[in-house]
Each structure stands twice: as C-alpha cells, then as structure tokens.
Coordinates of C-alpha atoms in Angstrom, one line a residue:
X559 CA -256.7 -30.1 -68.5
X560 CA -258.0 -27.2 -70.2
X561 CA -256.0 -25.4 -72.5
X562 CA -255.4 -21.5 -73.4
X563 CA -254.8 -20.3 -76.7
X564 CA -252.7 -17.7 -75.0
X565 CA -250.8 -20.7 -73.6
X566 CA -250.0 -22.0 -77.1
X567 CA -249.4 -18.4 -78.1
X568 CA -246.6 -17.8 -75.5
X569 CA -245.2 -20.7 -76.1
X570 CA -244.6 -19.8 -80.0
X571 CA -243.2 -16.6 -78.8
X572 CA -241.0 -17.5 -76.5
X573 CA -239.1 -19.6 -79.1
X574 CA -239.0 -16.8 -81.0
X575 CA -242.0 -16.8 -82.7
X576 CA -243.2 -18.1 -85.6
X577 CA -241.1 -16.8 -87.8
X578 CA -237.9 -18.4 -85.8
X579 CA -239.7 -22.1 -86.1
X580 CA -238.4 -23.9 -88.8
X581 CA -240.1 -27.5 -88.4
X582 CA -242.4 -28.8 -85.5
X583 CA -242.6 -32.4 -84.2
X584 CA -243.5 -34.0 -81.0
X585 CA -243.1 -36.8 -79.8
X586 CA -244.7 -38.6 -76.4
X587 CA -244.4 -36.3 -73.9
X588 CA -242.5 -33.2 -75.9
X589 CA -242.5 -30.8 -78.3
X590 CA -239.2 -30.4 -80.9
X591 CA -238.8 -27.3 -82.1
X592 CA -236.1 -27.1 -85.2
X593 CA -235.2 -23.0 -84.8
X594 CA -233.5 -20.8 -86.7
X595 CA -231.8 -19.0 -84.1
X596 CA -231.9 -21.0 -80.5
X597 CA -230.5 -17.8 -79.1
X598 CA -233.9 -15.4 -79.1
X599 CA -235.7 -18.3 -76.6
X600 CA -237.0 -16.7 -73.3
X601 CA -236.3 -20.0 -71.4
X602 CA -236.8 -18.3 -68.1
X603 CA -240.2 -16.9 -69.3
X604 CA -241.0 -20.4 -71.1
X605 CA -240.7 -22.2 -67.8
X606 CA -243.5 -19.9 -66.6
X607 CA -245.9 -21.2 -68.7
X608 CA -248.7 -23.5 -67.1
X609 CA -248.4 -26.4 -70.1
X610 CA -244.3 -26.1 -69.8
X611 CA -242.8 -28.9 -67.5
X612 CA -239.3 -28.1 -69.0
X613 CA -237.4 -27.6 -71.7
X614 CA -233.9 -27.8 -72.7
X615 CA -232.0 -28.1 -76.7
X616 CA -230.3 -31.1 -77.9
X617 CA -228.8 -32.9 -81.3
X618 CA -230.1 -29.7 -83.2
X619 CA -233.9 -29.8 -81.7
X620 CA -235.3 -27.4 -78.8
X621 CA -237.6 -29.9 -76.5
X622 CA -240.3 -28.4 -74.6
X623 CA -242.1 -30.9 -72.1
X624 CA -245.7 -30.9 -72.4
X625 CA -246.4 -34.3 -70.5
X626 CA -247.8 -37.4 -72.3
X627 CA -251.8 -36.7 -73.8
X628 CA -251.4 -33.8 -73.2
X629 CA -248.7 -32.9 -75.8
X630 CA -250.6 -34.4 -79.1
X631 CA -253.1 -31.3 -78.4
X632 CA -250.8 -28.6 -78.0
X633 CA -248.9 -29.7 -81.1
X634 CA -252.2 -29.7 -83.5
X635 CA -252.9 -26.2 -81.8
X636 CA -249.8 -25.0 -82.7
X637 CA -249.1 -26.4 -85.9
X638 CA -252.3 -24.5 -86.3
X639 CA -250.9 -20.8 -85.1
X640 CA -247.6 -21.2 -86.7
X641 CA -248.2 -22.8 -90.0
X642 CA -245.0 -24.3 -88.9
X643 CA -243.9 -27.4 -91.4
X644 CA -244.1 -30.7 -89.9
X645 CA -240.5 -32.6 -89.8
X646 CA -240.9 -35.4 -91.5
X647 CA -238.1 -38.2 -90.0
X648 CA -236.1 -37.7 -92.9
X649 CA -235.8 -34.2 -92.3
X650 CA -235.5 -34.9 -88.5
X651 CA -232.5 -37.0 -89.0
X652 CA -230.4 -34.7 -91.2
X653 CA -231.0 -32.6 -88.4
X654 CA -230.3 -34.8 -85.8
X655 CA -226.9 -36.2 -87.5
X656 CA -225.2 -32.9 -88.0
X657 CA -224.9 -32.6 -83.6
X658 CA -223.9 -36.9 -83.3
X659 CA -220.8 -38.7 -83.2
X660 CA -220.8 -42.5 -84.6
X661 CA -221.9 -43.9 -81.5
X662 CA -224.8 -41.5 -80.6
X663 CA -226.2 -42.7 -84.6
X664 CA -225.8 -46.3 -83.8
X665 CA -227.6 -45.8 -80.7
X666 CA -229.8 -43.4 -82.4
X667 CA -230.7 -45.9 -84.9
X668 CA -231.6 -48.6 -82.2
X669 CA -233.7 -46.4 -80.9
X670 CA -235.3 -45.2 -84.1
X671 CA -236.3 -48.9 -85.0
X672 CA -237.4 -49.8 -81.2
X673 CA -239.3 -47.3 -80.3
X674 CA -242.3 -47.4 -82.3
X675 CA -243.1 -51.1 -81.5
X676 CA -242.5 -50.3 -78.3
X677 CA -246.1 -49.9 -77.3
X678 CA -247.0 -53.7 -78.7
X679 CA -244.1 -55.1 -76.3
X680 CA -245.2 -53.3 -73.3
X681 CA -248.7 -54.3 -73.8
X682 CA -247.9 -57.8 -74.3
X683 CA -245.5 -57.8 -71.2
X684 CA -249.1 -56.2 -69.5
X685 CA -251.2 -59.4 -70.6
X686 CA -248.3 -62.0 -69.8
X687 CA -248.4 -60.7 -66.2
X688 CA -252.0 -61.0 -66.0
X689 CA -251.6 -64.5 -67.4
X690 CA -249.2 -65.6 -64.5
X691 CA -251.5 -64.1 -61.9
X692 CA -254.2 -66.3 -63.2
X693 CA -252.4 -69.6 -64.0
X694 CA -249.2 -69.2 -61.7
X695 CA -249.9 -71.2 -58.2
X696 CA -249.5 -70.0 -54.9
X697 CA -250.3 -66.5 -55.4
X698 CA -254.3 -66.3 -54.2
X699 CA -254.2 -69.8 -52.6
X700 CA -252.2 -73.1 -52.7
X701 CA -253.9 -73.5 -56.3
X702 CA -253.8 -71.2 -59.3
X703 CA -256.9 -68.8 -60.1
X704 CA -258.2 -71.3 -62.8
X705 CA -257.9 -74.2 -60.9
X706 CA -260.2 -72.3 -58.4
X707 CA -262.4 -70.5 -60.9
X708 CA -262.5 -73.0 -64.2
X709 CA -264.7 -70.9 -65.5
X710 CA -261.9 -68.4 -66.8
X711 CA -259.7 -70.8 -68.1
X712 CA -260.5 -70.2 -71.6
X713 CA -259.8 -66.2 -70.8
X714 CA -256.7 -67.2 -69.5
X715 CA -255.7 -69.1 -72.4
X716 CA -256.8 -66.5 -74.8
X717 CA -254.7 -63.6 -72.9
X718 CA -251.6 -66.2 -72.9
X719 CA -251.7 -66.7 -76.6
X720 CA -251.9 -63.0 -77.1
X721 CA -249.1 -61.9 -74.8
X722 CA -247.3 -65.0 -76.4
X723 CA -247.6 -64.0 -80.3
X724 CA -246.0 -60.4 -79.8
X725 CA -243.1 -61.7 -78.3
X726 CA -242.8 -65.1 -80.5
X727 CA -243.4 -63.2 -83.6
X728 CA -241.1 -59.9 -82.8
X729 CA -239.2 -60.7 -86.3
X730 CA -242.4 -58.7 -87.8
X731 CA -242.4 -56.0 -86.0
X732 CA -238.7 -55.7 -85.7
X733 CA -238.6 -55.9 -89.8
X734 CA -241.4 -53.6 -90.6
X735 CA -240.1 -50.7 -88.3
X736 CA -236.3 -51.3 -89.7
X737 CA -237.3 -51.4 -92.9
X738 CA -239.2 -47.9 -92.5
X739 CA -236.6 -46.6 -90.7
X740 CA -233.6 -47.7 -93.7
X741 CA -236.2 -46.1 -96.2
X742 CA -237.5 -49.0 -97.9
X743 CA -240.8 -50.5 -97.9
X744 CA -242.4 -51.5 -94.4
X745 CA -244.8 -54.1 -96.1
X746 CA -241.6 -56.0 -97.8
X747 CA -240.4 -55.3 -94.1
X748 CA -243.6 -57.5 -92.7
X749 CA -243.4 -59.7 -95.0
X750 CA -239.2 -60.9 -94.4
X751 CA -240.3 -61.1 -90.8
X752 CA -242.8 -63.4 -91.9
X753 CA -240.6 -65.2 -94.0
X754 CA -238.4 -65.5 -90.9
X755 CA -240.9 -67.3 -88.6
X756 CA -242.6 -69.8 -91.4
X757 CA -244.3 -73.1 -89.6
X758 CA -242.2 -74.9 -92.2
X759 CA -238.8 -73.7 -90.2
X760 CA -238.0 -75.5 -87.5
X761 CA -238.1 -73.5 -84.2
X762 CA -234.8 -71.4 -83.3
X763 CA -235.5 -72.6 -79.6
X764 CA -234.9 -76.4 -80.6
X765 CA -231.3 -75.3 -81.6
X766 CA -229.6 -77.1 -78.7
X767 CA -232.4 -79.9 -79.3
X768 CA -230.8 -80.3 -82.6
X769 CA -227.2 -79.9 -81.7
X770 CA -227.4 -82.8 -79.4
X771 CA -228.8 -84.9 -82.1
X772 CA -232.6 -85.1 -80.0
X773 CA -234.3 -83.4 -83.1
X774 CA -233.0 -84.2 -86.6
X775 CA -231.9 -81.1 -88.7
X776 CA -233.5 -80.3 -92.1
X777 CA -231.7 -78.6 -95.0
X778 CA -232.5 -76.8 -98.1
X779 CA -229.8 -77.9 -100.6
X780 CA -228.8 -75.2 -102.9
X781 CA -226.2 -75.8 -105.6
X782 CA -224.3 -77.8 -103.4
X783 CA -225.0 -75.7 -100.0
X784 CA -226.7 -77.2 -97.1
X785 CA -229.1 -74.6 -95.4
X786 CA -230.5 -75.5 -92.2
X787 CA -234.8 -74.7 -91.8
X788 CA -234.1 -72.6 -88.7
X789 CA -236.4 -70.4 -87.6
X790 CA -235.6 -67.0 -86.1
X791 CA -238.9 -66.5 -83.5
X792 CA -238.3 -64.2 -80.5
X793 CA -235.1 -62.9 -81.8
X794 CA -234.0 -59.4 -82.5
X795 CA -230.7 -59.1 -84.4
X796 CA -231.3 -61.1 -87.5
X797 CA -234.6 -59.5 -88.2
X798 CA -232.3 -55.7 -88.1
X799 CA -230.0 -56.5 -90.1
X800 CA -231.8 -58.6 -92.8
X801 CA -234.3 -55.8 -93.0
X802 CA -231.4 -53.0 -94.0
X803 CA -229.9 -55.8 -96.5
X804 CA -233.7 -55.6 -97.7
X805 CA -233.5 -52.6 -98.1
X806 CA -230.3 -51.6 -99.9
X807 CA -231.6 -54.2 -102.5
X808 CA -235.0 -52.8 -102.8
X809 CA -233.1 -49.6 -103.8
X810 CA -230.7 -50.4 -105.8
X811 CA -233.6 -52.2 -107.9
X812 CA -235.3 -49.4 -108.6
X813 CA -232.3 -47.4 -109.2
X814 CA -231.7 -50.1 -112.0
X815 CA -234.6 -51.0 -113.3
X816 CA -237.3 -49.3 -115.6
X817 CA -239.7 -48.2 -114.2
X818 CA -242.2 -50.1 -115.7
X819 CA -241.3 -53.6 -114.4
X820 CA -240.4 -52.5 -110.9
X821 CA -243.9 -53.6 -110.1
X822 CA -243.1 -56.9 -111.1
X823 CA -239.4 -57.7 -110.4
X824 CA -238.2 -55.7 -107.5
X825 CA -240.6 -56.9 -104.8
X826 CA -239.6 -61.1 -105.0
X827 CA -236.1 -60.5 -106.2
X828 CA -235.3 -58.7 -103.4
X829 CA -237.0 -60.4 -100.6
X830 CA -236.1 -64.0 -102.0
X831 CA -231.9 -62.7 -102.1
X832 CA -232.4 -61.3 -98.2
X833 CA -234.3 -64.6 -97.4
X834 CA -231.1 -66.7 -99.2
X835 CA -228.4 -64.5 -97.2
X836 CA -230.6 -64.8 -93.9
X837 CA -230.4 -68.5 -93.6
X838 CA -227.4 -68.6 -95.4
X839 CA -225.3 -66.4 -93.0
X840 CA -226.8 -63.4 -91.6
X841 CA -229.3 -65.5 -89.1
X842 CA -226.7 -67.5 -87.8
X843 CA -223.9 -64.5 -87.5
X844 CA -225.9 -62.0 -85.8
X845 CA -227.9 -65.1 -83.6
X846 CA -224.0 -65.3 -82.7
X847 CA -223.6 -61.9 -81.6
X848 CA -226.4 -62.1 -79.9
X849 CA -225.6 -64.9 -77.7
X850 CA -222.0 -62.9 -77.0
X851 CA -223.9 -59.9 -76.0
X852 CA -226.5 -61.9 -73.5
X853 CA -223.7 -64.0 -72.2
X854 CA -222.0 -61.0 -71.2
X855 CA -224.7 -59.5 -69.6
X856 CA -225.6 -62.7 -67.3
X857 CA -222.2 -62.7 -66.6
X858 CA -221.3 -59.4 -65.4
X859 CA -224.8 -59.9 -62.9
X860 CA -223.8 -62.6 -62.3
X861 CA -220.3 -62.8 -61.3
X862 CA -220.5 -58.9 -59.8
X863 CA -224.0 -58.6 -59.0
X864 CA -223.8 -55.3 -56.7
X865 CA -221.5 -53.5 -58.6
X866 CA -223.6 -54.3 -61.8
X867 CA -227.0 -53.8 -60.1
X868 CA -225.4 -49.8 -58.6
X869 CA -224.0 -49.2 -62.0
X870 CA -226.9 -49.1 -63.9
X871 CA -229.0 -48.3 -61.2
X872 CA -227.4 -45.2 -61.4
X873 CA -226.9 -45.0 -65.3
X874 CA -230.4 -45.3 -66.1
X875 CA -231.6 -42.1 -65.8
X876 CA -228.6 -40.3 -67.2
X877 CA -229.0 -42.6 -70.3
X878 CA -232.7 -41.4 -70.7
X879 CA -231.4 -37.8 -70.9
X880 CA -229.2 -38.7 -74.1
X881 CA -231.8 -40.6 -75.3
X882 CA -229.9 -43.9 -75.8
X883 CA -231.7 -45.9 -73.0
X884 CA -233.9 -47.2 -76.3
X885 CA -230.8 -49.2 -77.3
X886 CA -231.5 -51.2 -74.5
X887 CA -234.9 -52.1 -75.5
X888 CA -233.5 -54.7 -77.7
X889 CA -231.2 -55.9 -75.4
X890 CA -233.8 -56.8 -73.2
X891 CA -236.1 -58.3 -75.4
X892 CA -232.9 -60.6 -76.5
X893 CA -232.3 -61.5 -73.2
X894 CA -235.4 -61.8 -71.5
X895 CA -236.2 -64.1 -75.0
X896 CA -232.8 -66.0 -74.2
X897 CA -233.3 -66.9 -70.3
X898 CA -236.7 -65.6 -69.8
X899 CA -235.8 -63.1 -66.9
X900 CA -234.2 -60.1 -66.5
X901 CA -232.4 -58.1 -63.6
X902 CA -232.3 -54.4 -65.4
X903 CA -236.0 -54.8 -66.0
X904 CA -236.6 -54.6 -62.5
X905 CA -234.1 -52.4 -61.4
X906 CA -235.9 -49.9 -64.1
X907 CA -239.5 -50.3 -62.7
X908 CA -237.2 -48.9 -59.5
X909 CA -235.6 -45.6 -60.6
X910 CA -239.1 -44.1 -61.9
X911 CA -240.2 -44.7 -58.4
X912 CA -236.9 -42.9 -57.0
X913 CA -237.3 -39.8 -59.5
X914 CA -240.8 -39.2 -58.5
X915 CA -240.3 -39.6 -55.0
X916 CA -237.1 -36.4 -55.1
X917 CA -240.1 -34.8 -57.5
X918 CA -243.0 -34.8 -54.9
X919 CA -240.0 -34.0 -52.3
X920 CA -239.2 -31.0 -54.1
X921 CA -243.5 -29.9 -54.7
X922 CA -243.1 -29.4 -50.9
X923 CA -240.2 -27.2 -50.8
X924 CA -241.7 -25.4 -54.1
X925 CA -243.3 -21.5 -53.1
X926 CA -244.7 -20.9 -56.4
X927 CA -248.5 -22.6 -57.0
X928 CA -247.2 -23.3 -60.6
X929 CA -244.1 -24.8 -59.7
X930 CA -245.9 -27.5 -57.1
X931 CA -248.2 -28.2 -60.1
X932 CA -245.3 -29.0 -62.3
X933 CA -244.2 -30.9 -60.0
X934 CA -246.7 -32.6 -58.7
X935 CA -247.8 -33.6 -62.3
X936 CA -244.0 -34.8 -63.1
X937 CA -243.9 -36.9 -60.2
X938 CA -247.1 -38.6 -60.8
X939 CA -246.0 -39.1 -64.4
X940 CA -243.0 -40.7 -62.7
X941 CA -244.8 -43.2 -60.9
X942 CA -246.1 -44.4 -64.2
X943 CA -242.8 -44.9 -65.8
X944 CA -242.5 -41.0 -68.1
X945 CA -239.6 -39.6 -66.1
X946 CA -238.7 -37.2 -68.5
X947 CA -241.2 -34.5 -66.8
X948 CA -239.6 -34.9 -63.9
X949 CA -235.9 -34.9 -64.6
X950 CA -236.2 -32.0 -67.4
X951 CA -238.8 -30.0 -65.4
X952 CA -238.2 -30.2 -61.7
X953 CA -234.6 -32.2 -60.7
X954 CA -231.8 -31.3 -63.2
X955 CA -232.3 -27.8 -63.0
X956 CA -232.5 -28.4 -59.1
X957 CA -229.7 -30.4 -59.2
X958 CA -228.9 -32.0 -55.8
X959 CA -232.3 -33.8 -55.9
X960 CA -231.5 -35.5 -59.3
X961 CA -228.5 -36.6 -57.2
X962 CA -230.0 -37.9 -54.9
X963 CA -232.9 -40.0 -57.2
X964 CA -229.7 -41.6 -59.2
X965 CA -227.9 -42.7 -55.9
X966 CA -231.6 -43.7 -54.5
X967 CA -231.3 -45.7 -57.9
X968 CA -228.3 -47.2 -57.5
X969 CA -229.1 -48.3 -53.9
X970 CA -231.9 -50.2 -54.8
X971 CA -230.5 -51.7 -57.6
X972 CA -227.9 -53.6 -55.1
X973 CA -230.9 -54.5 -53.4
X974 CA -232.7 -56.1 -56.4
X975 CA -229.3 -58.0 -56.9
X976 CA -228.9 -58.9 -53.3
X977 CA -232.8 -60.5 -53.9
X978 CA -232.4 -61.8 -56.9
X979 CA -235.2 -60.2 -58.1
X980 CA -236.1 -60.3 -61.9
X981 CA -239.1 -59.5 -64.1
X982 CA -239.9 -61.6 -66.7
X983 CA -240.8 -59.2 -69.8
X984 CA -240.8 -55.1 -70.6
X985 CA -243.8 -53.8 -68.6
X986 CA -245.2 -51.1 -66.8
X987 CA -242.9 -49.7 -64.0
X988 CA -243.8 -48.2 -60.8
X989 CA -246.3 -49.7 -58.5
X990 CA -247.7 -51.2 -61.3
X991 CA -244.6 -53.5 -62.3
X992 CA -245.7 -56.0 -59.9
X993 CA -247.1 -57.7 -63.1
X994 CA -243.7 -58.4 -64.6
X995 CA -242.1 -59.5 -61.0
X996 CA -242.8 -63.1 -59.8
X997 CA -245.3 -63.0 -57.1
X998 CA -242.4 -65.0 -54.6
X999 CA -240.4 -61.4 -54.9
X1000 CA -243.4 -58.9 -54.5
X1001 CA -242.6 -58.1 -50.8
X1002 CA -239.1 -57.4 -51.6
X1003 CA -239.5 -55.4 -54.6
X1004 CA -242.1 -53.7 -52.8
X1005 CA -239.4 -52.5 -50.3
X1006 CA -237.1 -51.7 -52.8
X1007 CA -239.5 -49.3 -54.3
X1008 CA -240.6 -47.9 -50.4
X1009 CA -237.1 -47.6 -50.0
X1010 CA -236.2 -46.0 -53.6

C-alpha cells in the first residue's frame, strides 16, 4: 500500500497535533500516542483516514491501528513530521503504571517478558509442524514422507532439531528478555539461562526417572548442603524469577561498589549467587508452582471440558482487548512442555477464524468504500491470527457482531473439547494452524473453523 504524506499529516492532527504528542511508539500492528490532552482528538475524523483501522485510549496511551507492516512505515514517517520523542520502555511503563491496579502489572509484566520472544516460539512451533508432516505416519500414505522419499530425511532431521532447540532451550530466551525487562543486563540474562541448561545437569525431564530410583541423582555438596544437578530445559518459571533475583544483585553491586572494579566483580558475583539460590531453592519452588498451575489446568479440561472449552472460548478475545492474553503465553509453553498438548491452543487458532468471519460479514453490510476496505483488510488480518484490526476497527464499535464472534468462539470451543482436539505447540492460527493440530483431528478442526 502506498502511503500519503497527507495521510500521516491527518493523523498528527487529529491527535491534536504535534504539539499535543508527548512520546510516539508502536508496536505490531499500532501506533501509541502518549498526549498531553486526550480530549482535542477528532476520533470521528481519525476513523476517516485510509491507514486508520481503529483507535481507541488505554493505561495512559492513545492506540491508533495501522495493521501489521504497515505500521513500522507510518511510525518512521511520523516520528519524522512531529519530531515527536520516542518512548523508551522505561518511560512507557511509568506511563502505563499510573492507569493499573496490581493485577493488570503482574499481567503486564508477563506480557512485557513474553512478548518479544514471542516471534522465536511461533516460528519453532511453524518448523515442528512441518517436522510431523514429514516424519508422522499415516498422513500422505500408510508410511511417513521420509520413509517414502529418504532422500529428505536429513532435512527433516535438521528442521526437528531446530524446532526442538527453541523450545528445549526457552531458559535463554526467557532470561535474556526478563532480565531486560527488570533493567539489568540481558547478556548476564543469556548467560543464567545458559547456566540453567548446562550438559553437566542432569535433564529436568528425568525427574520422575530419578524419583523412582531408575536414574541415580547427583549432588553438589556445599558446606554441608546437598544440591541436586537438575536441569531446568523447557521450563518457564525458574528462568523469570532467577532472572529478577539476577538482577536485584547486579544492581545492588553497582550501587555498592566503585566503579572501577564493577568490571571485574559484579558480573561472576552475581550470576554465581542467582546460580546458588536457583538450584538451591528457586528451581525447585517455582518448578512446584508450576506443576500446581498445569495440574489445574488439565484438570478443569479435563473434569469440565465444555464448560472450560465455552469459557475461554469466549474470554479470549476480551482478554486481547486488555492486553493480558500474553500472560497466557507462558502458561502455554509450561503446559504444552509438561504434557506436550494443549486444548486453549486450538481453541485460539478458532476465535481468529470467528472474528474475521463477523468482519467480512460486516464489509457486506458496510456503504462506505473505506469502511469495506477497513474491513476487508481486518478480516484478512484475522485469518492470520492479528485480530486486533478487526475488533478495534470494525466489531466493538459495531457491537452486536463482536457478540456474536465471542459466542461463535465459545461454540466452537465446546466442540474442540467434545473432539478432543489439541495442538501440540504455539503456532500460526487460522487455516494455517493445521500445522500445530495432529493430522487424525484435521477434519474436525476443519469444521470447527467452517463452523466458527
């Protein structure tokens, strides 16, 4: 899509102008405006505007929908007309924190941590589905595509092991964006994450192994304490918290020390102390908590799977409007790393499909040329998993038709618990999910989506 400088220009002015901006982000599919005075927007005459798929103000930030692409171009172009500052997170979150009660921080805070390594989960979720088309049986013929075709076994090996090595090694990435999130240093924040997956450690998945006595613990002992050599691959929680412990050491280091041996001293104090208190307690505490959480989670599918499968069926969506559906990125990964499946991954490749089909519903029953583009372009953003387009831009303001896309949600979420269906990692939703789903539920979720 080309773009207008008069397009940019509008926008500016109908914030306010320029002079009414006082910081500029974006992030991928909107523009945040921070304002001075949130009462001189022209939202009517902002909605007009052929890059605007919505808009709408929340925690302290006016949010102007641009779509995803296309928004990193508008942003540089106005950054450019405005000479607007641009928020740096810090900045962001003092402004954020002012408008949220505990909860909406906590969640906040998951999402602040999860989001960024979102793009490497997804991907890998991408390459693991294309690994189980290739070496998975039964899909393309009673034998698997590289029984068929040797010839491609190595590529299927190589596309397992890289789908395999986000998900194994998810301490990293977890540590590194928690660390630059708390404030600290992201490389000290690689390198714990490291720390917590060494080849010396002995596998958190042979836990149970050693519990029943199959697999013989090791130990560090440390004046008198036994340690166990666990390791803390595919997990989530222990990899947060250590990383903030990290953290509040590294600062309280340099708070402390002179300057001149910081260099030296603060780096292996700090990491070594966070590596003791990992293995020591905070591994096994939060591994804990996360067990409690997962267990309650395959229970309450388990034991009331309609019920659960309607609820957040129809919660998803309102949960991306507040922003706290990131929390449940790390639930996900924690489960899906626990019992290698998951029922609300499915059910959310389902209610993208729902939104855009009460989108392209609505482009028909649109008069204005501008408003069938808007939607048009929301609800094929909504096939491909961005729903935000279409709920900001087209269905909240509309109202019964983001109604009807929540109960359409919650519909076929009883239906993916009457199938059992699961998917087996985060992924692309939409029509595309079907490399995430087992190939023995395609036909079903296939109808839950027609359906949706």
């Amino acid at each position: 899509m080309n773009i207008e400088k008069k397009d940019i220009l509008d926008i500016i002015e109908r914030v306010g102008g320029k002079e009414n901006i006082s910081l500029l982000t974006h992030c991928v599919t909107r523009l945040r405006f921070v304002l001075k005075d949130e009462s001189k927007i022209d939202e009517k005459g902002l909605k007009e505007n052929p890059l605007v798929k919505g808009c709408f103000s929340v925690k302290g930030q006016y949010q102007v929908i641009i779509g995803p692409g296309l928004v990193d171009q508008v942003y540089d172009l106005a950054l450019d007309e405005t000479g607007a500052k641009e928020a740096d997170s810090s900045e962001l979150k003092e402004v954020e924190n002012k408008s949220m009660n505990p909860l909406q921080r906590a969640l906040k805070l998951f999402s602040d941590v999860f989001y960024p390594i979102l793009p490497a989960i997804v991907g890998a979720g991408l390459l693991l589905g294309i690994s189980n088309l290739l070496t998975n049986a039964g899909i393309f013929g009673e034998e698997s595509l590289v029984v068929m075709f040797p010839a491609i076994a190595g590529l299927a090996g190589m596309i397992t092991m890289v789908a395999n090595t986000a998900f194994t090694y998810i301490p990293v990435l977890v540590s590194w964006s928690a660390a630059k999130r708390f404030g600290g240093s992201p490389m000290l924040g690689v390198l714990l994450g490291l720390v917590l997956i060494n080849a010396e450690l002995i596998p958190g998945s042979q836990m149970s192994s050693i519990l029943s006595g199959s697999v013989e613990p090791q130990y560090w002992n440390i004046f008198g304490l036994d340690i166990l050599k666990i390791g803390y691959q595919n997990s989530v929680l222990p990899a947060l918290v250590a990383a903030w412990v990290l953290v509040v050491l590294e600062k309280w280091l340099k708070k402390h020390l002179p300057n001149s041996v910081q260099l030296i001293f603060v780096a292996p104090i700090s990491i070594f102390i966070t590596s003791f208190l990992t293995f020591l307690c905070i591994g096994p505490a939060m591994n804990q908590v996360a067990t409690w959480i997962t267990d309650a989670i395959v229970f309450a599918f388990d034991k009331v799977p309609v019920v659960a499968g309607f609820l957040f069926g129809v919660l998803w969506e309102p949960l991306v409007v507040t922003g706290m559906h990131h929390a449940f990125i790390a639930l996900n990964i924690q489960l899906v790393a626990a019992t290698q499946q998951s029922y609300m991954l499915s059910i959310i490749t389902i209610t993208c499909v729902a939104a855009a089909g009460a989108v392209f519903d609505m482009s028909r029953l649109r008069k204005s040329k501008h408003q069938k583009s808007i939607a048009i372009s929301a609800g094929t953003a909504a096939l491909l998993g961005v729903t935000e387009p279409s709920m900001f831009g087209v269905t909240i303001a509309a109202r019964y038709p983001f109604i009807c896309s929540i109960l359409s949600s919650g519909i076929a979420g009883i239906l993916i618990m009457l199938f059992k269906i699961y998917a087996v990692s985060l992924g692309p939703s939409g029509p595309l999910a079907f490399t995430i789903i087992p190939a023995q539920f395609w036909p079903q979720h296939y109808f839950c989506m027609a359906l949706a």
